[in-house]
Amino acid sequence: HHPDVASAIQQARIPHIFAWSYDEARGRGTVGFSNRGAAASMVRHLLDLGHRRFAVLSGHTLHNERARSRLQAIADALAAAGHPLSEAATIFTPFTINAGRECMARLLALAERPTALLCGTDLLAAGALAEAKARGIRVPQELSISGFDDVDFAGLLDPPLTTIRVPAVAMGARAVEALLERVTTGQPITDVEFPADLILRGSTGPAPKD
């Protein structure tokens, strides 16, 4: 949110809490998880598998702190490992399955194809998987694909999707509890950071040797 939003709420003395995105609201009374930490863990997993050519399907970052944090974490982690993310392999798109298919087609047209694709959501990853299968690209033998969120169908895809499990229900419950405590006691809300787990499934594997 724009800084003026928090200032206006505080001046009006309205009990409030920042929820979901921990990185940007740290120290301001938030219950959430680190998008940056979660995205970086996926990059480390793929680097450990030997991947060196990466692509990213990201949401638009201007008004979306989640997409912005995830993309920045990916770029930072790859740069630190000596494999900077190329502009051509970074595509900004809406979070839909059809967008995932369309973007996958664009990536396969690159002169140097990636061996690992990080998707900002499972919806994008599902579309990318479908397009790869339609074009005869074997996942994960030729291309590893990862998602983010661990939605209900992620484990049912073919192959099952490696992704980040976001503890949405637990965060929502704790956010309500914290806000009720704030209303009841008048005490400031203590930050709570939840873990976001790396869920390893069949859509990621060792980088192709060729």
Short mmCIF file of N, CA, C and O in Angstrom, two decimals, residues 51 202 207:
data_model
loop_
_atom_site.label_atom_id
_atom_site.label_comp_id
_atom_site.label_asym_id
_atom_site.label_seq_id
_atom_site.Cartn_x
_atom_site.Cartn_y
_atom_site.Cartn_z
N HIS A 51 20.69 -26.72 -12.88
CA HIS A 51 20.17 -25.80 -13.90
C HIS A 51 20.97 -24.50 -13.91
O HIS A 51 21.35 -23.97 -12.86
N GLY A 202 7.08 -34.13 -9.17
CA GLY A 202 7.72 -34.66 -10.36
C GLY A 202 8.03 -33.68 -11.47
O GLY A 202 8.63 -34.07 -12.48
N ALA A 207 19.07 -31.02 -14.45
CA ALA A 207 19.21 -30.33 -15.74
C ALA A 207 19.65 -31.31 -16.82
O ALA A 207 20.46 -32.20 -16.54
#
